[in-house]
PDB file of C-alpha atoms in Angstrom:
ATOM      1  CA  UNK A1344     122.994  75.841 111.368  1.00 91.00           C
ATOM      2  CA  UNK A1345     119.320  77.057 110.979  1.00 93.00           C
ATOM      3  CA  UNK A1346     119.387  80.869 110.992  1.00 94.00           C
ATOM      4  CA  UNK A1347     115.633  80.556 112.604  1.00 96.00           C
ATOM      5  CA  UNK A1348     114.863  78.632 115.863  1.00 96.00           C
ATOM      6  CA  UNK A1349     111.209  78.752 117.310  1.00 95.00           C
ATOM      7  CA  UNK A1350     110.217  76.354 120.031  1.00 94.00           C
ATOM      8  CA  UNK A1351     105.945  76.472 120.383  1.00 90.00           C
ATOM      9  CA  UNK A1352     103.593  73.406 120.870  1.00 85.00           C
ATOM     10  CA  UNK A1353     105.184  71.638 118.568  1.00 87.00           C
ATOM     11  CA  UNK A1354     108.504  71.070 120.814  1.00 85.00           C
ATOM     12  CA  UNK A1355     106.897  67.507 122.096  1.00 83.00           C
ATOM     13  CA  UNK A1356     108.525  66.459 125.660  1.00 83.00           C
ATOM     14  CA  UNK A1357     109.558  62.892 125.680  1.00 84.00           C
ATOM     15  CA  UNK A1358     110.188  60.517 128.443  1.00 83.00           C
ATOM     16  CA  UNK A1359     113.523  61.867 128.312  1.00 85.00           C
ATOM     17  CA  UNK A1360     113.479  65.258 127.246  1.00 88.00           C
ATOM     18  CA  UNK A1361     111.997  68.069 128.425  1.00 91.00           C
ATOM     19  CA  UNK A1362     110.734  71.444 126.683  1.00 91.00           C
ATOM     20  CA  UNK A1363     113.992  73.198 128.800  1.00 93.00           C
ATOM     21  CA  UNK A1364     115.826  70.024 127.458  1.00 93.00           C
ATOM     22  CA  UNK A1365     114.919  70.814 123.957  1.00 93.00           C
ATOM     23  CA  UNK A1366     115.646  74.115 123.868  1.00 95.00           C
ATOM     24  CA  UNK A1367     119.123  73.503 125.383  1.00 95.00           C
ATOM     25  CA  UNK A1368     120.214  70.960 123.137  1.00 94.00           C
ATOM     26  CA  UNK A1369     119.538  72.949 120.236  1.00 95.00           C
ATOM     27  CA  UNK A1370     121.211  75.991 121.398  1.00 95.00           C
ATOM     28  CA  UNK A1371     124.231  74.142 122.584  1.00 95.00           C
ATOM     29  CA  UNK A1372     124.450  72.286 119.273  1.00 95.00           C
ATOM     30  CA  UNK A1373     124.103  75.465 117.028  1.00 94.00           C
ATOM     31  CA  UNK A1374     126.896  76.863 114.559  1.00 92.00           C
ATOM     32  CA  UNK A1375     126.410  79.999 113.382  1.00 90.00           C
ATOM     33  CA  UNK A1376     124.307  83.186 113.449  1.00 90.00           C
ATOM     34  CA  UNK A1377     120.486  83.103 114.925  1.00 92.00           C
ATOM     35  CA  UNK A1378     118.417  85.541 112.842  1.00 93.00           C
ATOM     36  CA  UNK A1379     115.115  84.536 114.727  1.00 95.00           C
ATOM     37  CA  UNK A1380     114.092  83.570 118.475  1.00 96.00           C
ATOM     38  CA  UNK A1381     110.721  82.714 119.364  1.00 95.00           C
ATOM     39  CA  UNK A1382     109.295  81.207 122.578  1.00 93.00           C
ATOM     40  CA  UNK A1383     105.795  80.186 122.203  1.00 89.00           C
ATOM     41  CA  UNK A1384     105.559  77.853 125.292  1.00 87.00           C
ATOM     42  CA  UNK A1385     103.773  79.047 128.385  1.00 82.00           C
ATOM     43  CA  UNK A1386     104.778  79.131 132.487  1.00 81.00           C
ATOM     44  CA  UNK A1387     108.673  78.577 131.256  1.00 86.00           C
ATOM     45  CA  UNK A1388     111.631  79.390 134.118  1.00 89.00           C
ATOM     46  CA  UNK A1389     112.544  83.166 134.295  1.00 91.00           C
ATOM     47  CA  UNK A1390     116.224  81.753 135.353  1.00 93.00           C
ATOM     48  CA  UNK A1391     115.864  79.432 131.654  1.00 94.00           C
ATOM     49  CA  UNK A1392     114.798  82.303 129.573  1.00 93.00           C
ATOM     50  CA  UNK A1393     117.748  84.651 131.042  1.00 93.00           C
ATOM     51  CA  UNK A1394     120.414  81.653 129.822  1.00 94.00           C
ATOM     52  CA  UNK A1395     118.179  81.781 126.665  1.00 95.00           C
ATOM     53  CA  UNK A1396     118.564  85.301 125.520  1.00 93.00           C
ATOM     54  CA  UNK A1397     121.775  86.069 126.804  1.00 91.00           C
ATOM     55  CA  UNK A1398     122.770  83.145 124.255  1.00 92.00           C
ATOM     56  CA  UNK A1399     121.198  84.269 121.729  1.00 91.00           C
ATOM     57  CA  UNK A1400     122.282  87.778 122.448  1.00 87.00           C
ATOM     58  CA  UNK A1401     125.927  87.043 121.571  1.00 86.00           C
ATOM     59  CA  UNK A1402     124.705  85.503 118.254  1.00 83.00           C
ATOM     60  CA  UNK A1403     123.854  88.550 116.098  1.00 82.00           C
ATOM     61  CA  UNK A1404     120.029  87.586 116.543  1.00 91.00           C
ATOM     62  CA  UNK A1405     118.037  90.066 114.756  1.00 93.00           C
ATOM     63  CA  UNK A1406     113.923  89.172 115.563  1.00 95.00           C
ATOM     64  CA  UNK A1407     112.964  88.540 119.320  1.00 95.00           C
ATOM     65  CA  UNK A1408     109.346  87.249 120.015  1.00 95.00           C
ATOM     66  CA  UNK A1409     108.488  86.116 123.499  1.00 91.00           C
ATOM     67  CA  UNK A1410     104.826  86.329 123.288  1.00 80.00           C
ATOM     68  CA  UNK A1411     103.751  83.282 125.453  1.00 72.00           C
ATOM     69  CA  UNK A1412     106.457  82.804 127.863  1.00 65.00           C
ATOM     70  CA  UNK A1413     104.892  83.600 130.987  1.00 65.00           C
ATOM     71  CA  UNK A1414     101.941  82.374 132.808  1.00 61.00           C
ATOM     72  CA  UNK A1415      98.686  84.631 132.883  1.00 64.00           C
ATOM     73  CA  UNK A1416      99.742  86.858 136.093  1.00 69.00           C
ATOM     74  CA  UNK A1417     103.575  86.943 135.993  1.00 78.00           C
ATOM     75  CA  UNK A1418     105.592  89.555 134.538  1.00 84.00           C
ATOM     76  CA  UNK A1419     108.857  88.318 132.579  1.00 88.00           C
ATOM     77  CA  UNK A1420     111.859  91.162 133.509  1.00 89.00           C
ATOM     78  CA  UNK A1421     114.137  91.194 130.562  1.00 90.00           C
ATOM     79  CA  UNK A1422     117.409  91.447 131.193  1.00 90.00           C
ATOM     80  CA  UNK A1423     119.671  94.486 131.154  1.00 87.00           C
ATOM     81  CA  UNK A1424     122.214  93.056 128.628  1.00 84.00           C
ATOM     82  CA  UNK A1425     119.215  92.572 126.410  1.00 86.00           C
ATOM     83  CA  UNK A1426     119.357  96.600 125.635  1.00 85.00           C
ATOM     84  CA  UNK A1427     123.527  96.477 125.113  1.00 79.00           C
ATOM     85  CA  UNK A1428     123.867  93.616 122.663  1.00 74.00           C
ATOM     86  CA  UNK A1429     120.714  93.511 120.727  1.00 74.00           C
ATOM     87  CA  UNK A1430     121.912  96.907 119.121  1.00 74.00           C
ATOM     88  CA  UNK A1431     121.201  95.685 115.587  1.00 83.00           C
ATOM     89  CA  UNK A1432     117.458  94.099 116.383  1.00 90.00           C
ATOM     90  CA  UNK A1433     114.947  94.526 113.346  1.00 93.00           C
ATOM     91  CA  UNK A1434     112.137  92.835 115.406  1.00 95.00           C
ATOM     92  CA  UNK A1435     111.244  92.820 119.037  1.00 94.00           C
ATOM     93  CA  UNK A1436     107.381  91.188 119.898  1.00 94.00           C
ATOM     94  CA  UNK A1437     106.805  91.268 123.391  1.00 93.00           C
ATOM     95  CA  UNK A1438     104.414  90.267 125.458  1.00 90.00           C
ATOM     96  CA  UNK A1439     103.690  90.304 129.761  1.00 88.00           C
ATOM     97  CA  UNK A1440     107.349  91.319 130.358  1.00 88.00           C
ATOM     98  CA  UNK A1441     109.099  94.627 132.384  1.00 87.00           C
ATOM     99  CA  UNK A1442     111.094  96.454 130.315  1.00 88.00           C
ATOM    100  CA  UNK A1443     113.747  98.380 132.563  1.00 87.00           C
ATOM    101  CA  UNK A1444     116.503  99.968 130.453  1.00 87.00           C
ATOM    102  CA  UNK A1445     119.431 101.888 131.451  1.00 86.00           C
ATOM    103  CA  UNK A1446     119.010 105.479 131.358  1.00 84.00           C
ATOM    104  CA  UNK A1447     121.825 105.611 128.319  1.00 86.00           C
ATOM    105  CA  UNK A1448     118.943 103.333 126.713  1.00 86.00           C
ATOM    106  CA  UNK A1449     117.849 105.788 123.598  1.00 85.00           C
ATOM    107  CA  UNK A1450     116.130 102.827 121.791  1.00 85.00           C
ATOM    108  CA  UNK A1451     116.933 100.182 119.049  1.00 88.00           C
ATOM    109  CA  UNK A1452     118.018 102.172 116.316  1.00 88.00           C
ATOM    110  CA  UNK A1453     117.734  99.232 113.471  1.00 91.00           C
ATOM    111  CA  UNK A1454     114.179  98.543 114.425  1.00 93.00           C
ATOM    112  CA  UNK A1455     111.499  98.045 111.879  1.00 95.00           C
ATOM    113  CA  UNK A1456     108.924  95.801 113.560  1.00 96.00           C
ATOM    114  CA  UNK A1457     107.793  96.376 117.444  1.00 95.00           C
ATOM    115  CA  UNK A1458     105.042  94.676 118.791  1.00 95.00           C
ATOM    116  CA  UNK A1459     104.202  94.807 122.341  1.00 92.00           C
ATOM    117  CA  UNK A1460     101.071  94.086 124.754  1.00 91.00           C
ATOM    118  CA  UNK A1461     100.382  94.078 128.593  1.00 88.00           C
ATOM    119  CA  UNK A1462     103.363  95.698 129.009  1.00 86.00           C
ATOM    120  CA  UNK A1463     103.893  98.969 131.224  1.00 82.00           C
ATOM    121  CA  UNK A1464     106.013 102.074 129.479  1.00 82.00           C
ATOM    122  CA  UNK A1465     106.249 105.273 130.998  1.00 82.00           C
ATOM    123  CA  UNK A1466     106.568 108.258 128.727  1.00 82.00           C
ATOM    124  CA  UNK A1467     110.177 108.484 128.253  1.00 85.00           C
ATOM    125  CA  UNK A1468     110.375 104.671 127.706  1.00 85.00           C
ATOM    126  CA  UNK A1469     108.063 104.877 125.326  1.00 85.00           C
ATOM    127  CA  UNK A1470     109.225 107.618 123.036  1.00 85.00           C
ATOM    128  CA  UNK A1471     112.569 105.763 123.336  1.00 85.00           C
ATOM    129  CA  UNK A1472     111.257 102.658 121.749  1.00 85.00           C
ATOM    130  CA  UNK A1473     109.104 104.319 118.877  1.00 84.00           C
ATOM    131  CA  UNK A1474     110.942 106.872 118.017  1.00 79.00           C
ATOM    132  CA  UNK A1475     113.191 105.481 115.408  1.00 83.00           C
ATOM    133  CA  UNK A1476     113.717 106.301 111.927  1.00 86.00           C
ATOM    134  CA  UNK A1477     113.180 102.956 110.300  1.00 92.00           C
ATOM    135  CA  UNK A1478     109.880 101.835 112.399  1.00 94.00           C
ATOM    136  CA  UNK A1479     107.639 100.630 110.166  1.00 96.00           C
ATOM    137  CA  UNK A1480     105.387  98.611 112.197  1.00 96.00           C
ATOM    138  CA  UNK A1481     103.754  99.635 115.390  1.00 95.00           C
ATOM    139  CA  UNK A1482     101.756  97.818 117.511  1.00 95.00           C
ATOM    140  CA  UNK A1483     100.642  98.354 121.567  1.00 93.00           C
ATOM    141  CA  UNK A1484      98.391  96.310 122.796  1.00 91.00           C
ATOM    142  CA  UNK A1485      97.272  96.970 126.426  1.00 87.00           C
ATOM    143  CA  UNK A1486     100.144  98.847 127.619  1.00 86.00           C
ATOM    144  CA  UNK A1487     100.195 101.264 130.577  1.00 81.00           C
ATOM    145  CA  UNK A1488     101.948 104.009 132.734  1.00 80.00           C
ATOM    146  CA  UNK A1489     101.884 106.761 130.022  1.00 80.00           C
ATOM    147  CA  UNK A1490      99.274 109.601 129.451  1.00 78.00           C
ATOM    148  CA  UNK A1491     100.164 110.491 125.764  1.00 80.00           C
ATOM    149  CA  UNK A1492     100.500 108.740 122.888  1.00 83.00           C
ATOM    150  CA  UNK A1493     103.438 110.410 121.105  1.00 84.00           C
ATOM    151  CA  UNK A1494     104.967 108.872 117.820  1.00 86.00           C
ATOM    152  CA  UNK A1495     107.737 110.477 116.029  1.00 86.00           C
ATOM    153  CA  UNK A1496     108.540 107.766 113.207  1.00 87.00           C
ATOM    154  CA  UNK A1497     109.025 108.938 109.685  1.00 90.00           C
ATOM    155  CA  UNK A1498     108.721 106.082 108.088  1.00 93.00           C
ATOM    156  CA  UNK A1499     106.145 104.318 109.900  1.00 94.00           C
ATOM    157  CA  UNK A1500     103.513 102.677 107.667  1.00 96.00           C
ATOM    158  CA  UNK A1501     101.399 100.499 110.030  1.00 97.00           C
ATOM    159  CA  UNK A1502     100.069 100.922 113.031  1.00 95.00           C
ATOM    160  CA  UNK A1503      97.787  99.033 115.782  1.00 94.00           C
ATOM    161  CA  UNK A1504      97.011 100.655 119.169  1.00 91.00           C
ATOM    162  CA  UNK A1505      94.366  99.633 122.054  1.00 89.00           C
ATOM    163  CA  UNK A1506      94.461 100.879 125.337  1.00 86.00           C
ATOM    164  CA  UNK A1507      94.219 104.383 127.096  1.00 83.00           C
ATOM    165  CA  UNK A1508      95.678 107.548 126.964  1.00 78.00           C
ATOM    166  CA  UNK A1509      94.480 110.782 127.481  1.00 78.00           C
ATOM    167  CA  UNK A1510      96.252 112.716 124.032  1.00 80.00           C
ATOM    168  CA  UNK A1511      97.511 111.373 120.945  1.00 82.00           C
ATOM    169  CA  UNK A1512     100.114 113.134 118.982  1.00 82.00           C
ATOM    170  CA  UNK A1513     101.575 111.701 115.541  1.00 83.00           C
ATOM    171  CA  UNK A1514     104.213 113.501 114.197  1.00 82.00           C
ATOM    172  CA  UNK A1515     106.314 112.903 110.715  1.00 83.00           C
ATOM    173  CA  UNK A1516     104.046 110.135 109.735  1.00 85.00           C
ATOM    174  CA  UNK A1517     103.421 110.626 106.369  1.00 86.00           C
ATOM    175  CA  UNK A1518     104.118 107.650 104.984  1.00 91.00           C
ATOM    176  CA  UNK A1519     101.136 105.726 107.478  1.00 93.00           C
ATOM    177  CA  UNK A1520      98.745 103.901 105.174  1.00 96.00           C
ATOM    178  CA  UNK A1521      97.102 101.659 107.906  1.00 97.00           C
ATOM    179  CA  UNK A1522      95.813 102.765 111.222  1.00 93.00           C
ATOM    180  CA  UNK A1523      93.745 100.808 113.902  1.00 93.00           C
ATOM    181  CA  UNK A1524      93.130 102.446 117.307  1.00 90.00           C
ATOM    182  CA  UNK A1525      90.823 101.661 119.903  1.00 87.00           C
ATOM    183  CA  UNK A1526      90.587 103.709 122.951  1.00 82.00           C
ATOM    184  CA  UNK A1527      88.905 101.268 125.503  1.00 73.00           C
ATOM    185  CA  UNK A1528      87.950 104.543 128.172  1.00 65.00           C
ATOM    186  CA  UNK A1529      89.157 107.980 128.237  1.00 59.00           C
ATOM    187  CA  UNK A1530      89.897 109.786 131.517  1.00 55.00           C
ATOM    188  CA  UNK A1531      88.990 113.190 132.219  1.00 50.00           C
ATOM    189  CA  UNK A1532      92.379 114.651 131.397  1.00 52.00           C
ATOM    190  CA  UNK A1533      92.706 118.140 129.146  1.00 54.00           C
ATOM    191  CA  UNK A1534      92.295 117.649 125.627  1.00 54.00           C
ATOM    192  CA  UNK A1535      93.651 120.115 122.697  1.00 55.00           C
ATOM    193  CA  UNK A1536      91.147 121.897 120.661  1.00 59.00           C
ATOM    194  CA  UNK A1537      89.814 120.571 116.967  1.00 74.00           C
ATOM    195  CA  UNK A1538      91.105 116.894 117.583  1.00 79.00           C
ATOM    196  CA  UNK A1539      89.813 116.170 114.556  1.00 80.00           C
ATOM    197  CA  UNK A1540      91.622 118.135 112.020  1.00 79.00           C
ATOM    198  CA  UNK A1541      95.255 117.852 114.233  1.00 79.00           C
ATOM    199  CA  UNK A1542      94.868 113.634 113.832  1.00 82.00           C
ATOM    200  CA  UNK A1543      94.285 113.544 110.273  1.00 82.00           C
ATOM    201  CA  UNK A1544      96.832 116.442 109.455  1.00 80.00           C
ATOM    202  CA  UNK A1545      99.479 113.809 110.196  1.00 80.00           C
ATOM    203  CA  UNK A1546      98.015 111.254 107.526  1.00 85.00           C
ATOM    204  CA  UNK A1547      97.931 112.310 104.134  1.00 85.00           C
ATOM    205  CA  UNK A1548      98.412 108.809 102.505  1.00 89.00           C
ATOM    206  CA  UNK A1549      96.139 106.616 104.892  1.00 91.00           C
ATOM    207  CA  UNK A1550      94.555 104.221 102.681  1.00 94.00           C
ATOM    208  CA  UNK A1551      92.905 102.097 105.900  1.00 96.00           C
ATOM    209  CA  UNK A1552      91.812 103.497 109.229  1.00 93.00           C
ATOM    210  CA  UNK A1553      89.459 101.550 112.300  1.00 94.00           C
ATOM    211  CA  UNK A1554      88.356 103.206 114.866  1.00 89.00           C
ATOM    212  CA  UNK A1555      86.208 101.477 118.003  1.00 84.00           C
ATOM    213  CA  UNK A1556      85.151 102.619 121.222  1.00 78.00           C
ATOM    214  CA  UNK A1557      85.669 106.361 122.820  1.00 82.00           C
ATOM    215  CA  UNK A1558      88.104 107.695 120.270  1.00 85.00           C
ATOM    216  CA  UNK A1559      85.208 108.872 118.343  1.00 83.00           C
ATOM    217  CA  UNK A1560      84.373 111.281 121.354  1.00 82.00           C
ATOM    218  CA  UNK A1561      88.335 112.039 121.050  1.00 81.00           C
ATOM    219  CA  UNK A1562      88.182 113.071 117.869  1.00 82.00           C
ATOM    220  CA  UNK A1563      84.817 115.406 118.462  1.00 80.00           C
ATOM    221  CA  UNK A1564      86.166 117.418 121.326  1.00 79.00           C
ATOM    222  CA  UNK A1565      87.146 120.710 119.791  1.00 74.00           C
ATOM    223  CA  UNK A1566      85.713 123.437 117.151  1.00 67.00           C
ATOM    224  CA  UNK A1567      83.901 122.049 114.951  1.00 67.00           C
ATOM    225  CA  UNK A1568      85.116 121.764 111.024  1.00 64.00           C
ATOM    226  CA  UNK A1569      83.425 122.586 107.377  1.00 68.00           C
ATOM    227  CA  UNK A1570      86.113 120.176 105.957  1.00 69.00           C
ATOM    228  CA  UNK A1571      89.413 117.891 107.038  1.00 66.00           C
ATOM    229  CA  UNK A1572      92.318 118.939 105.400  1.00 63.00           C
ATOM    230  CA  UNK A1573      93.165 117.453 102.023  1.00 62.00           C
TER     231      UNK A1573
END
């Protein structure tokens, strides 16, 4: 009846059990709602994690994390019923999968913690997945197939960002307090003027920022400023 299930390392094969065996057993044994679902085991069966999450799908789970499920150079496709019945999903932590939603997909509206890396988003996809009221924590790690970086989360307090884009806009994100963004290369794309003052007009209550890399050249391009906006 344990509300949280994670299978890592620590799921030991025996001589007559496997990980898949493990993981199985447990799910077929289990009464009752699964809060939590966490694979943490490397080069697993695309067919096994399907049965997995479709399982867990129809058990009100509420925190996804499949962060080492795949093998270094294969993409994980999650499923389409993964979009449907996951409606009420306060975490999703992704990472090396293909996210394909329907085009009725407008995002998981009880989300407060998304966490994704290697993962590619195009625009639409990814305005889908952050905008939502009760984001609160933000992080893309290596993601691709989208020129802007466009937030729209009001109650977002932390967020965590490497990667490229050509344009960041934050909007309604007053209640940020911890920013990290590292913008590995920049192309040659148009930039808006006074980059500067338009990022930090969208964080009054920052309390920690990092920046690495080339977003200090993103923030110089435009006039230049006697003082940033209090």
């Amino acid at each position: 009846m344990l509300p949280h299930l994670v299978f890592d390392d620590k799921c030991i094969p025996t001589e007559h059990y496997t990980f898949v065996n493990i993981v199985d057993h447990v799910l077929s044994s289990h009464i009752g709602s699964i809060h939590k679902f966490e694979l943490a085991q490397e080069n697993l069966s695309f067919r096994d994690i399907d049965r997995w999450i479709l399982h867990v799908s129809r058990n009100s789970v509420k925190e996804l994390i499949l962060e080492k499920a795949c093998g270094d150079y294969e993409l994980y496709l999650m499923p389409s019923y993964m979009y449907v019945c996951m409606s009420r999903l306060d975490a999703l932590k992704l990472n090396k999968c293909l996210l394909q939603p329907p085009s009725t997909f407008k995002g998981f509206k009880s989300l407060r913690i998304l966490c994704i890396g290697n993962v590619n988003l195009d625009q639409e996809m990814l305005e889908n997945f952050t905008s939502c009221f009760l984001l609160e924590r933000l992080t893309l790690k290596d993601c691709h197939g989208f020129q802007q970086l466009k937030i729209d989360a009001p109650n977002l307090r932390f967020l965590l960002f490497t990667g490229d884009f050509e344009d960041i806009n934050i909007l309604n994100t007053l209640n940020l307090v911890d920013a990290t963004i590292g913008l590995r290369f920049r192309r040659s794309g148009p930039c808006r003027p006074t980059n500067l003052l338009k990022f930090f007009a969208n964080l009054p209550h920052i309390q920690r920022l990092r920046i690495s890399s080339y977003f200090t050249k993103y923030l110089a391009i435009g006039s230049s400023l006697e003082k940033l906006p209090s």
